[in-house]
Coordinates of C-alpha atoms (C1' of nucleotides) in Angstrom, one line a residue:
Chain O
X1 CA 169.0 -3.7 -10.9
X2 CA 167.8 -4.8 -7.6
X3 CA 164.9 -7.3 -8.4
X4 CA 165.7 -8.2 -11.8
X5 CA 167.7 -11.2 -11.0
X6 CA 165.0 -12.5 -8.7
X7 CA 162.4 -12.2 -11.4
X8 CA 164.3 -14.0 -14.0
X9 CA 164.7 -16.8 -11.4
X10 CA 161.1 -16.9 -10.8
X11 CA 159.9 -17.1 -14.4
X12 CA 162.5 -19.8 -15.1
X13 CA 161.8 -19.0 -18.9
X14 CA 158.4 -20.6 -18.9
X15 CA 155.6 -18.0 -19.5
X16 CA 156.2 -14.9 -21.6
X17 CA 153.2 -13.5 -20.0
X18 CA 153.8 -10.6 -17.7
X19 CA 153.1 -11.6 -14.2
X20 CA 150.1 -9.2 -13.7
X21 CA 148.4 -11.1 -16.7
X22 CA 149.2 -14.5 -15.2
X23 CA 147.5 -13.2 -12.1
X24 CA 144.4 -12.1 -14.1
X25 CA 144.3 -15.3 -16.1
X26 CA 144.5 -17.5 -13.2
X27 CA 141.7 -15.8 -11.4
X28 CA 139.6 -15.8 -14.6
X29 CA 140.0 -19.5 -14.9
X30 CA 139.0 -20.0 -11.3
X31 CA 136.0 -17.8 -11.8
X32 CA 135.0 -19.6 -15.0
X33 CA 135.3 -23.1 -13.5
X34 CA 133.3 -22.0 -10.3
X35 CA 136.0 -21.8 -7.8
X36 CA 134.9 -18.4 -7.3
X37 CA 131.2 -18.5 -7.8
X38 CA 129.2 -15.3 -8.6
X39 CA 128.8 -13.1 -5.6
X40 CA 131.8 -14.7 -3.8
X41 CA 134.4 -12.6 -2.4
X42 CA 138.1 -13.1 -3.8
X43 CA 141.0 -13.4 -1.6
X44 CA 142.4 -10.2 -0.5
X45 CA 145.1 -8.3 -2.4
X46 CA 147.8 -9.2 0.3
X47 CA 146.8 -12.8 0.2
X48 CA 146.9 -12.9 -3.4
X49 CA 150.1 -11.0 -3.3
X50 CA 151.6 -13.9 -1.2
X51 CA 150.2 -16.6 -3.3
X52 CA 151.4 -15.4 -6.6
X53 CA 154.8 -14.2 -5.1
X54 CA 154.1 -10.7 -6.6
X55 CA 153.9 -7.3 -5.1
X56 CA 150.5 -5.8 -4.0
X57 CA 150.8 -3.3 -6.9
X58 CA 151.2 -6.2 -9.5
X59 CA 148.3 -8.0 -8.0
X60 CA 146.3 -4.9 -8.2
X61 CA 147.2 -4.5 -12.1
X62 CA 145.9 -8.0 -12.5
X63 CA 142.6 -7.5 -10.6
X64 CA 142.2 -4.1 -12.4
X65 CA 142.1 -6.2 -15.8
X66 CA 139.3 -8.3 -14.5
X67 CA 137.5 -5.2 -13.1
X68 CA 137.8 -3.4 -16.5
X69 CA 136.4 -6.5 -18.1
X70 CA 133.3 -6.4 -15.8
X71 CA 134.0 -9.8 -14.2
X72 CA 134.7 -8.5 -10.7
X73 CA 133.7 -5.4 -8.9
X74 CA 135.8 -3.9 -6.1
X75 CA 134.7 -1.6 -3.2
X76 CA 136.9 0.1 -0.7
X77 CA 136.8 -1.7 2.8
X78 CA 134.9 -4.7 1.4
X79 CA 137.2 -6.4 -1.2
X80 CA 136.7 -7.8 -4.6
X81 CA 133.4 -9.7 -5.6
X82 CA 132.6 -11.7 -8.5
X83 CA 130.0 -10.0 -10.6
X84 CA 126.7 -11.7 -11.1
X85 CA 124.3 -10.9 -14.0
X86 CA 120.7 -11.6 -14.3
X87 CA 119.9 -10.5 -17.8
X88 CA 116.6 -9.0 -18.7
X89 CA 115.1 -9.7 -22.1
X90 CA 113.6 -6.7 -24.0
X91 CA 111.5 -7.6 -26.9
X92 CA 112.1 -4.7 -29.4
X93 CA 109.7 -5.9 -32.1
X94 CA 106.7 -6.1 -29.8
X95 CA 107.7 -2.7 -28.1
X96 CA 105.5 0.0 -29.4
X97 CA 103.6 -2.4 -31.6
X98 CA 99.9 -2.0 -31.4
X99 CA 99.1 -5.6 -32.6
X100 CA 100.3 -6.9 -29.2
X101 CA 98.1 -5.2 -26.7
X102 CA 99.9 -4.0 -23.6
X103 CA 97.8 -1.1 -22.1
X104 CA 100.3 1.7 -21.3
X105 CA 103.8 1.0 -20.7
X106 CA 105.5 -1.9 -22.2
X107 CA 108.4 -1.8 -19.7
X108 CA 106.4 -1.9 -16.6
X109 CA 104.2 -4.9 -17.7
X110 CA 107.5 -6.8 -18.9
X111 CA 109.1 -6.2 -15.7
X112 CA 106.2 -7.0 -13.6
X113 CA 105.7 -10.2 -15.5
X114 CA 109.2 -11.2 -14.6
X115 CA 108.4 -11.0 -11.1
X116 CA 110.5 -7.8 -10.4
X117 CA 109.4 -4.4 -9.2
X118 CA 109.6 -1.7 -11.6
X119 CA 109.9 2.1 -10.9
X120 CA 110.7 5.2 -13.1
X121 CA 111.3 8.9 -12.8
X122 CA 109.8 11.0 -15.6
X123 CA 110.3 14.6 -17.0
X124 CA 109.2 16.4 -20.1
X125 CA 111.4 19.3 -21.5
X126 CA 111.3 21.4 -24.6
X127 CA 114.7 22.0 -26.1
X128 CA 116.4 22.2 -29.5
X129 CA 117.0 19.0 -31.2
X130 CA 120.5 17.4 -31.0
X131 CA 122.1 16.9 -34.3
X132 CA 121.5 13.2 -34.5
X133 CA 117.9 13.6 -33.7
X134 CA 117.2 16.4 -36.1
X135 CA 118.6 14.4 -38.9
X136 CA 116.4 11.5 -38.2
X137 CA 113.4 13.4 -37.7
X138 CA 114.1 15.4 -40.9
X139 CA 113.8 18.7 -39.0
X140 CA 116.0 21.6 -39.0
X141 CA 119.1 21.3 -36.6
X142 CA 118.4 23.2 -33.4
X143 CA 114.6 23.2 -34.1
X144 CA 112.4 22.9 -31.2
X145 CA 111.5 19.3 -30.0
X146 CA 109.6 17.9 -27.1
X147 CA 111.8 15.5 -25.1
X148 CA 110.0 12.9 -22.9
X149 CA 112.8 11.5 -20.6
X150 CA 112.5 8.4 -18.5
X151 CA 114.9 7.0 -16.0
X152 CA 114.1 3.2 -15.2
X153 CA 114.9 1.1 -12.3
X154 CA 114.4 -2.5 -11.6
X155 CA 114.1 -3.4 -7.8
X156 CA 115.9 -0.1 -7.3
X157 CA 118.8 -0.7 -9.4
X158 CA 119.1 1.7 -12.3
X159 CA 118.3 -0.3 -15.6
X160 CA 117.9 2.2 -18.5
X161 CA 117.4 5.7 -19.6
X162 CA 115.1 6.5 -22.5
X163 CA 114.8 9.8 -24.2
X164 CA 111.9 10.4 -26.9
X165 CA 112.1 13.4 -29.1
X166 CA 108.9 14.6 -30.9
X167 CA 109.1 17.2 -33.6
X168 CA 107.3 20.5 -32.9
X169 CA 104.6 20.1 -35.7
X170 CA 103.3 17.1 -33.9
X171 CA 102.5 19.1 -30.8
X172 CA 99.7 20.8 -32.4
X173 CA 98.0 17.6 -33.2
X174 CA 98.8 15.9 -29.9
X175 CA 99.2 18.6 -27.3
X176 CA 99.4 16.3 -24.4
X177 CA 102.9 15.3 -25.5
X178 CA 104.2 18.5 -24.2
X179 CA 102.5 18.4 -20.9
X180 CA 104.2 16.9 -18.1
X181 CA 102.7 13.8 -16.5
X182 CA 102.0 10.4 -17.9
X183 CA 99.9 9.5 -20.7
X184 CA 98.0 6.5 -19.3
X185 CA 96.9 4.7 -22.4
X186 CA 100.5 4.9 -23.7
X187 CA 101.8 7.4 -26.2
X188 CA 101.7 5.1 -29.1
X189 CA 98.0 4.5 -28.5
X190 CA 97.4 8.3 -27.9
X191 CA 99.0 9.3 -31.1
X192 CA 97.1 6.5 -33.0
X193 CA 93.8 7.8 -31.6
X194 CA 94.6 11.1 -32.8
X195 CA 95.2 9.8 -36.5
X196 CA 98.9 9.5 -36.2
X197 CA 99.8 5.9 -36.7
X198 CA 103.4 4.6 -36.4
X199 CA 103.4 2.3 -39.4
X200 CA 107.0 1.5 -39.4
X201 CA 110.3 2.2 -37.6
X202 CA 114.1 2.1 -38.1
X203 CA 116.2 0.6 -35.2
X204 CA 119.8 1.3 -34.8
X205 CA 121.9 -0.5 -32.2
X206 CA 125.4 0.1 -31.0
X207 CA 127.6 -0.3 -28.0
X208 CA 130.3 1.6 -26.4
X209 CA 131.8 2.2 -22.9
X210 CA 129.6 4.8 -21.0
X211 CA 130.3 8.4 -20.6
X212 CA 130.9 9.6 -17.2
X213 CA 127.3 11.0 -17.2
X214 CA 125.8 7.7 -18.2
X215 CA 128.0 5.9 -15.7
X216 CA 126.6 8.1 -13.0
X217 CA 122.9 7.6 -14.1
X218 CA 123.1 3.8 -14.5
X219 CA 125.5 3.3 -11.6
X220 CA 127.7 1.1 -13.8
X221 CA 131.2 0.2 -12.7
X222 CA 134.1 0.3 -14.9
X223 CA 134.2 -2.5 -17.3
X224 CA 130.4 -2.6 -18.1
X225 CA 129.4 -1.3 -21.6
X226 CA 126.1 0.2 -22.5
X227 CA 123.8 -0.9 -25.3
X228 CA 122.5 2.2 -27.4
X229 CA 119.2 1.6 -29.0
X230 CA 117.9 4.4 -31.4
X231 CA 114.4 4.1 -32.8
X232 CA 113.0 6.4 -35.5
X233 CA 109.3 5.9 -35.8
X234 CA 107.5 7.0 -39.1
X235 CA 103.8 7.5 -40.0
X236 CA 103.0 6.8 -43.6
X237 CA 104.1 10.4 -44.5
X238 CA 107.1 11.4 -42.2
X239 CA 109.1 10.6 -39.0
X240 CA 107.1 11.3 -36.0
X241 CA 109.5 10.5 -33.2
X242 CA 113.1 9.4 -32.3
X243 CA 113.7 7.4 -29.1
X244 CA 117.2 6.9 -27.6
X245 CA 117.4 4.2 -25.0
X246 CA 120.6 3.6 -23.1
X247 CA 120.6 0.2 -21.5
X248 CA 123.2 -1.3 -19.0
X249 CA 124.9 -4.0 -21.1
X250 CA 125.5 -6.3 -18.3
X251 CA 121.7 -6.5 -17.5
X252 CA 119.9 -6.4 -20.7
X253 CA 119.4 -8.4 -23.8
X254 CA 117.3 -7.2 -26.8
X255 CA 115.6 -9.5 -29.2
X256 CA 113.5 -9.3 -32.4
X257 CA 111.0 -11.7 -33.5
X258 CA 110.8 -11.5 -37.4
X259 CA 108.7 -13.4 -39.8
X260 CA 106.9 -16.7 -39.0
X261 CA 107.7 -17.7 -35.3
X262 CA 105.3 -20.6 -35.2
X263 CA 108.2 -23.1 -35.1
X264 CA 109.8 -21.4 -32.1
X265 CA 107.5 -22.8 -29.4
X266 CA 107.2 -21.5 -26.1
X267 CA 109.9 -22.6 -23.9
X268 CA 112.6 -22.0 -26.7
X269 CA 115.4 -19.7 -25.6
X270 CA 114.6 -18.7 -22.1
Chain G
X1 CA 153.9 11.4 5.7
X2 CA 156.5 12.8 3.2
X3 CA 154.3 14.2 0.3
X4 CA 151.1 14.6 2.1
X5 CA 151.7 18.1 3.1
X6 CA 152.6 19.0 -0.6
X7 CA 149.4 17.5 -1.8
X8 CA 147.2 19.3 0.6
X9 CA 148.7 22.5 -0.5
X10 CA 148.2 21.7 -4.1
X11 CA 144.6 21.0 -3.8
X12 CA 143.8 23.9 -1.9
X13 CA 140.5 22.3 -1.0
X14 CA 139.0 22.9 -4.4
X15 CA 138.2 19.6 -6.1
X16 CA 137.6 16.3 -4.3
X17 CA 138.4 14.3 -7.3
X18 CA 141.6 12.3 -7.2
X19 CA 144.3 13.6 -9.2
X20 CA 144.5 10.8 -11.8
X21 CA 140.8 11.5 -12.4
X22 CA 141.3 15.1 -13.0
X23 CA 144.0 14.2 -15.5
X24 CA 141.6 11.9 -17.3
X25 CA 138.8 14.3 -17.2
X26 CA 140.9 17.2 -18.5
X27 CA 142.2 15.0 -21.3
X28 CA 138.7 13.9 -22.2
X29 CA 137.4 17.4 -22.3
X30 CA 140.2 18.3 -24.8
X31 CA 139.4 15.4 -26.9
X32 CA 135.6 16.1 -27.0
X33 CA 136.2 19.8 -27.9
X34 CA 138.7 19.0 -30.6
X35 CA 141.9 20.1 -29.1
X36 CA 143.1 16.5 -29.8
X37 CA 141.4 15.4 -32.9
X38 CA 140.9 11.7 -33.8
X39 CA 144.2 10.2 -34.8
X40 CA 146.3 12.8 -33.2
X41 CA 148.9 11.9 -30.6
X42 CA 148.8 13.1 -27.1
X43 CA 151.5 14.6 -25.2
X44 CA 153.9 12.0 -23.6
X45 CA 153.5 10.9 -20.2
X46 CA 156.4 12.8 -18.9
X47 CA 155.0 16.1 -20.6
X48 CA 151.6 15.6 -18.9
X49 CA 153.3 14.6 -15.7
X50 CA 155.0 18.1 -15.8
X51 CA 151.9 19.9 -16.9
X52 CA 149.7 18.4 -14.1
X53 CA 152.3 18.3 -11.5
X54 CA 151.9 14.7 -11.0
X55 CA 154.0 11.6 -11.0
X56 CA 154.3 9.5 -14.1
X57 CA 152.4 6.8 -12.2
X58 CA 149.6 9.1 -11.5
X59 CA 149.4 10.4 -15.2
X60 CA 149.5 6.7 -16.2
X61 CA 146.5 5.9 -14.0
X62 CA 144.5 8.7 -15.7
X63 CA 145.6 7.7 -19.3
X64 CA 144.6 4.1 -18.2
X65 CA 141.0 5.3 -17.6
X66 CA 140.8 6.7 -21.2
X67 CA 142.3 3.7 -22.6
X68 CA 139.7 1.4 -20.7
X69 CA 137.0 3.5 -22.2
X70 CA 138.2 3.0 -25.6
X71 CA 138.8 6.9 -26.0
X72 CA 142.6 6.5 -26.8
X73 CA 144.8 3.7 -27.5
X74 CA 148.5 3.3 -26.6
X75 CA 151.5 1.5 -28.1
X76 CA 154.9 1.1 -26.6
X77 CA 157.4 3.3 -28.3
X78 CA 154.9 5.4 -30.1
X79 CA 152.7 7.0 -27.5
X80 CA 149.0 7.5 -27.0
X81 CA 146.7 8.3 -29.9
X82 CA 143.1 9.5 -30.0
X83 CA 141.0 6.6 -31.3
X84 CA 139.0 7.1 -34.3
X85 CA 135.8 5.3 -35.2
X86 CA 134.3 4.6 -38.8
X87 CA 131.3 2.7 -38.0
X88 CA 130.0 0.2 -40.5
X89 CA 126.2 -0.2 -40.8
X90 CA 124.9 -3.8 -40.8
X91 CA 121.4 -4.2 -41.9
X92 CA 120.1 -7.2 -40.0
X93 CA 116.6 -7.1 -41.3
X94 CA 117.7 -7.5 -44.9
X95 CA 120.6 -9.9 -44.0
X96 CA 119.5 -13.5 -45.2
X97 CA 116.3 -12.2 -46.5
X98 CA 115.6 -13.6 -49.9
X99 CA 113.3 -10.6 -50.8
X100 CA 116.4 -8.5 -51.2
X101 CA 118.4 -10.1 -53.7
X102 CA 122.0 -10.2 -52.9
X103 CA 123.7 -13.1 -54.7
X104 CA 125.8 -14.9 -52.4
X105 CA 127.3 -13.1 -49.3
X106 CA 125.6 -10.1 -47.9
X107 CA 128.7 -9.0 -46.1
X108 CA 130.9 -9.0 -49.1
X109 CA 128.4 -6.9 -51.1
X110 CA 127.8 -4.5 -48.2
X111 CA 131.4 -3.8 -47.7
X112 CA 132.2 -3.5 -51.4
X113 CA 129.3 -1.0 -51.7
X114 CA 130.9 1.0 -49.0
X115 CA 134.1 1.4 -50.9
X116 CA 136.0 -0.9 -48.7
X117 CA 138.0 -4.3 -49.4
X118 CA 136.3 -7.3 -47.9
X119 CA 138.5 -10.5 -47.0
X120 CA 137.5 -13.4 -45.0
X121 CA 138.9 -16.9 -43.8
X122 CA 136.5 -19.8 -43.5
X123 CA 136.4 -23.3 -42.1
X124 CA 133.9 -26.0 -41.5
X125 CA 133.9 -28.4 -38.6
X126 CA 131.7 -31.1 -37.1
X127 CA 131.3 -30.9 -33.3
X128 CA 129.0 -31.2 -30.4
X129 CA 126.4 -28.3 -30.0
X130 CA 127.3 -25.9 -27.2
X131 CA 124.6 -25.7 -24.6
X132 CA 123.2 -22.3 -25.9
X133 CA 123.1 -23.6 -29.4
X134 CA 121.5 -26.8 -28.6
X135 CA 118.8 -25.1 -26.7
X136 CA 117.9 -22.8 -29.6
X137 CA 118.1 -25.7 -32.2
X138 CA 115.8 -27.9 -30.0
X139 CA 118.5 -30.4 -30.3
X140 CA 120.0 -32.8 -27.5
X141 CA 122.9 -31.0 -25.7
X142 CA 126.1 -32.3 -27.1
X143 CA 124.4 -33.6 -30.3
X144 CA 126.5 -33.3 -33.5
X145 CA 126.2 -30.0 -35.4
X146 CA 128.0 -28.7 -38.4
X147 CA 129.7 -25.4 -37.7
X148 CA 130.6 -23.1 -40.6
X149 CA 133.0 -20.4 -39.1
X150 CA 133.9 -17.2 -40.7
X151 CA 136.5 -14.6 -39.8
X152 CA 135.9 -11.4 -41.5
X153 CA 138.2 -8.4 -42.3
X154 CA 137.8 -5.0 -43.8
X155 CA 140.9 -3.5 -45.3
X156 CA 142.8 -6.1 -43.5
X157 CA 141.4 -5.0 -40.0
X158 CA 139.5 -7.8 -38.1
X159 CA 135.9 -6.8 -38.2
X160 CA 133.7 -9.9 -36.9
X161 CA 133.5 -13.6 -36.5
X162 CA 130.5 -15.5 -37.5
X163 CA 129.7 -19.0 -36.5
X164 CA 126.7 -20.9 -37.9
X165 CA 125.5 -24.2 -36.5
X166 CA 123.4 -26.5 -38.4
X167 CA 121.6 -29.5 -36.8
X168 CA 122.8 -32.9 -38.1
X169 CA 119.3 -33.9 -39.5
X170 CA 119.7 -31.0 -42.0
X171 CA 122.8 -32.5 -43.5
X172 CA 120.8 -35.3 -45.2
X173 CA 118.8 -32.8 -47.0
X174 CA 121.7 -30.4 -47.7
X175 CA 124.9 -32.3 -47.6
X176 CA 127.0 -29.4 -49.0
X177 CA 126.6 -27.8 -45.7
X178 CA 129.2 -30.3 -44.2
X179 CA 131.7 -30.0 -46.9
X180 CA 134.4 -27.6 -46.8
X181 CA 134.5 -24.6 -49.2
X182 CA 132.0 -21.8 -50.2
X183 CA 128.6 -22.2 -51.3
X184 CA 128.5 -19.6 -54.0
X185 CA 124.8 -18.9 -54.3
X186 CA 124.6 -18.4 -50.5
X187 CA 123.6 -20.8 -47.9
X188 CA 120.1 -19.3 -47.5
X189 CA 119.5 -19.6 -51.3
X190 CA 121.0 -23.2 -51.3
X191 CA 118.8 -24.4 -48.5
X192 CA 115.6 -22.7 -50.1
X193 CA 116.4 -24.5 -53.5
X194 CA 116.4 -27.8 -51.5
X195 CA 113.0 -27.0 -50.1
X196 CA 114.3 -25.7 -46.6
X197 CA 113.0 -22.2 -46.4
X198 CA 113.8 -19.8 -43.7
X199 CA 110.4 -18.2 -42.9
X200 CA 111.3 -16.4 -39.7
X201 CA 114.1 -15.8 -37.4
X202 CA 114.6 -14.8 -33.7
X203 CA 117.5 -12.4 -33.0
X204 CA 119.1 -11.6 -29.7
X205 CA 121.5 -8.9 -29.2
X206 CA 123.8 -8.2 -26.2
X207 CA 127.0 -6.7 -25.5
X208 CA 130.0 -7.3 -23.0
X209 CA 133.8 -6.9 -22.9
X210 CA 135.6 -9.4 -25.0
X211 CA 137.1 -12.5 -23.6
X212 CA 140.8 -12.9 -24.2
X213 CA 140.1 -15.2 -27.2
X214 CA 137.8 -12.6 -28.8
X215 CA 140.3 -9.9 -28.2
X216 CA 142.9 -11.9 -30.0
X217 CA 140.8 -12.7 -33.0
X218 CA 139.2 -9.3 -33.4
X219 CA 142.5 -7.4 -32.3
X220 CA 140.5 -5.2 -30.1
X221 CA 142.3 -3.1 -27.3
X222 CA 141.2 -2.7 -23.8
X223 CA 138.0 -0.6 -23.5
X224 CA 136.3 -1.9 -26.7
X225 CA 133.1 -3.8 -26.1
X226 CA 132.0 -6.4 -28.5
X227 CA 128.4 -6.7 -29.9
X228 CA 127.0 -10.2 -29.7
X229 CA 124.3 -11.1 -32.3
X230 CA 122.7 -14.6 -32.1
X231 CA 120.1 -15.4 -34.7
X232 CA 118.1 -18.6 -34.7
X233 CA 116.4 -19.4 -38.1
X234 CA 113.3 -21.2 -38.5
X235 CA 111.5 -23.0 -41.2
X236 CA 107.7 -23.4 -40.9
X237 CA 108.4 -26.6 -38.9
X238 CA 111.5 -26.2 -36.8
X239 CA 114.8 -24.4 -36.0
X240 CA 117.2 -24.9 -38.9
X241 CA 120.3 -22.9 -37.9
X242 CA 121.8 -20.8 -35.3
X243 CA 124.2 -18.0 -36.0
X244 CA 126.4 -16.3 -33.4
X245 CA 128.2 -13.3 -34.6
X246 CA 130.8 -11.2 -32.6
X247 CA 131.3 -7.7 -33.9
X248 CA 133.8 -5.2 -32.8
X249 CA 131.7 -2.6 -30.9
X250 CA 133.6 0.4 -32.0
X251 CA 133.2 -0.3 -35.9
X252 CA 129.8 -1.6 -36.3
X253 CA 126.1 -0.5 -36.0
X254 CA 123.3 -2.8 -36.5
X255 CA 120.0 -1.7 -37.8
X256 CA 116.4 -3.3 -38.5
X257 CA 114.0 -1.9 -40.9
X258 CA 110.4 -2.9 -39.6
X259 CA 107.1 -2.0 -41.1
X260 CA 106.4 0.6 -43.8
X261 CA 109.7 2.5 -44.4
X262 CA 108.3 4.6 -47.3
X263 CA 108.5 7.8 -45.2
X264 CA 112.1 7.2 -44.4
X265 CA 113.6 8.2 -47.7
X266 CA 117.1 7.9 -49.1
X267 CA 119.5 10.3 -47.4
X268 CA 117.9 9.7 -43.9
X269 CA 120.2 8.4 -41.4
X270 CA 123.4 7.9 -43.2
Chain E
dT1 C1' 120.1 -4.1 25.7
dT2 C1' 121.5 -0.4 23.1
dG3 C1' 124.6 2.4 20.9
dC4 C1' 129.2 4.3 20.3
dT5 C1' 134.0 4.1 19.7
dC6 C1' 138.0 2.1 17.8
dA7 C1' 141.2 -1.4 16.3
dG8 C1' 142.1 -3.8 12.5
dC9 C1' 141.0 -5.5 8.2
dT10 C1' 140.1 -4.0 3.4
dT11 C1' 140.9 -1.1 -1.1
dG12 C1' 142.2 3.6 -3.0
dT13 C1' 145.6 7.1 -4.2
dT14 C1' 150.2 9.0 -4.9
dG15 C1' 154.6 9.3 -4.6
dG16 C1' 159.3 7.1 -5.8
dT17 C1' 162.8 3.9 -8.6
dA18 C1' 164.6 0.8 -12.0
dC19 C1' 164.7 -1.4 -16.0
dA20 C1' 162.7 -3.9 -20.3
dA21 C1' 161.1 -3.1 -24.9
dG22 C1' 159.4 -0.7 -29.1
dC23 C1' 159.9 2.9 -32.5
dT24 C1' 162.7 6.7 -35.1
dG25 C1' 165.9 9.3 -36.9
dA26 C1' 170.8 10.4 -37.1
dT27 C1' 175.3 8.7 -37.7
dG28 C1' 178.9 6.4 -39.9
dC29 C1' 180.7 2.4 -42.1
dG30 C1' 181.2 -0.4 -46.3
Chain Z
dC1 C1' 174.2 5.1 -52.0
dG2 C1' 172.7 1.4 -49.0
dC3 C1' 172.4 -0.6 -44.7
dA4 C1' 173.6 -1.6 -40.0
dT5 C1' 173.9 0.5 -35.4
dC6 C1' 172.8 3.2 -31.8
dA7 C1' 171.2 7.2 -29.0
dG8 C1' 167.3 8.9 -27.4
dC9 C1' 162.7 9.1 -27.2
dT10 C1' 158.3 6.6 -26.0
dT11 C1' 155.4 3.1 -23.2
dG12 C1' 155.4 -1.4 -20.4
dT13 C1' 156.4 -4.0 -16.2
dA14 C1' 157.6 -4.4 -11.4
dC15 C1' 158.9 -3.3 -7.1
dC16 C1' 158.8 -0.4 -2.8
dA17 C1' 156.7 3.0 0.7
dA18 C1' 153.1 5.8 2.9
dC19 C1' 148.9 7.5 3.8
dA20 C1' 143.5 8.0 2.9
dA21 C1' 139.2 5.9 3.4
dG22 C1' 135.5 2.6 3.9
dC23 C1' 133.8 -1.5 6.4
dT24 C1' 133.1 -4.8 10.3
dG25 C1' 133.0 -6.7 14.5
dA26 C1' 134.8 -6.5 19.2
dG27 C1' 134.4 -4.3 23.4
dC28 C1' 132.9 -0.8 26.5
dA29 C1' 129.7 2.5 28.2
dA30 C1' 125.2 4.2 29.2

DNA sequence: TTGCTCAGCTTGTTGGTACAAGCTGATGCG
DNA sequence: CGCATCAGCTTGTACCAACAAGCTGAGCAA
């Protein structure tokens, strides 16, 4: 009963948006039109509270909306900052394609070409296949698989994780897959040299908010979705591997070149 | 000073997670392990408040986390409900590909085959090209383009929006593009019949949280990202169209079949 | 100069209260 | 029986207060 009269007087019957949304919308407009450029600090909660004639909690609700949409980030003691995105292009149709020679790791060469510094941690495990992987590899659920796991960084910021599962029958033909350590010539090339050629693949792409684990590995704040890319590779006879890549949605864009690209030219998109 | 002592006593020094996170984590675990199956209602805020010995505000913070991650939805008067996802597979490599006959609209046939009921609204506009589109069509910024816009539903829930831009030079060769109303045989077929064949395309895929406009059109709650799919189609000589599709991230998965798929078989993934 | 401490800013967490607004089922009137 | 109303549940919005915790720069001590 105590502030209700005041609120009605403030609104004056104009907007039917709740106040915390008005705050969010006003700030979003200011971000869009460049009043607050990427990287800039927003006014503090108490300043905004004064400007919008709202309590600090209400302003926080509005800012929370923007955070949950990935437009701004917040950190204790520092304030709110407008998020800036530099997206990295990932060419999925050249990836793992032996027609485009890229000795070894496609990711490293792509990143280096973009003038950034790549870095990755790597490990190999032997473990039962997760259900989704077993299904795609046409293997028994829980059957043994080799997991080659990669955690990738660009300029020391986490970029993506990549988990590739190989079915156990493949190890007999390509034993180095199960050994720790890199395969310098690239696993695709290594497999091809041993008579196992990836002649086709099936890509599935989806998006969702990160699990807490993913949020930790990729260091994404609230409001940044992840891009999930699942590739099942086939030889002429059967599936040979399944790769699950988790990409930070704010930093990555995937693309596919399909069919005749001669009319696209060089400087086209990007 | 008034509740600090009580809080310290409660924690007992065990977890260093704030209480609202503990609430969210506990509920997330219960959702994951099936205690609260998809579609079920969660206990009310006041019940949870009692169970976790936290104030309603604190419980709300925790529930807010889950909502912003898309795990649960809330509606006033009803309560919180565990979100359920039925994802729809969209085959991007067959889409607009004349080798796979699909008379007319690929979307309608796909949806009908899945046993669902498709429905769409449609409009045609002539307007200056947005910067991103002009760049991809190799047209002057602000040059005139025809926009064919489609808002798609499945069983009356909004599914995606699709905006296709055609450069103005194309209208002379294919005037029906600029007229309102469907093109029954499909625009790809219509263009091919008039000597304009799409021989290749360049797809770009990204994800982000929806803008307020998109959230309204797609009726997505907080915590559901959108999948952005931009396809630039080329004839042998030049770009002929640019399609921007916005998909609800919780309801869609895209896939590409590339290379030899003979080893994939039928019952493979899905 | 170097390095430490601390005041004073910031956001983060948690409690409290009050009222608006949406949904549902029971109740009772016509 | 049919329908309107309302009590009693739910979440939504908005305010207040207090304290925790992270960062920065001023200022003092070695």
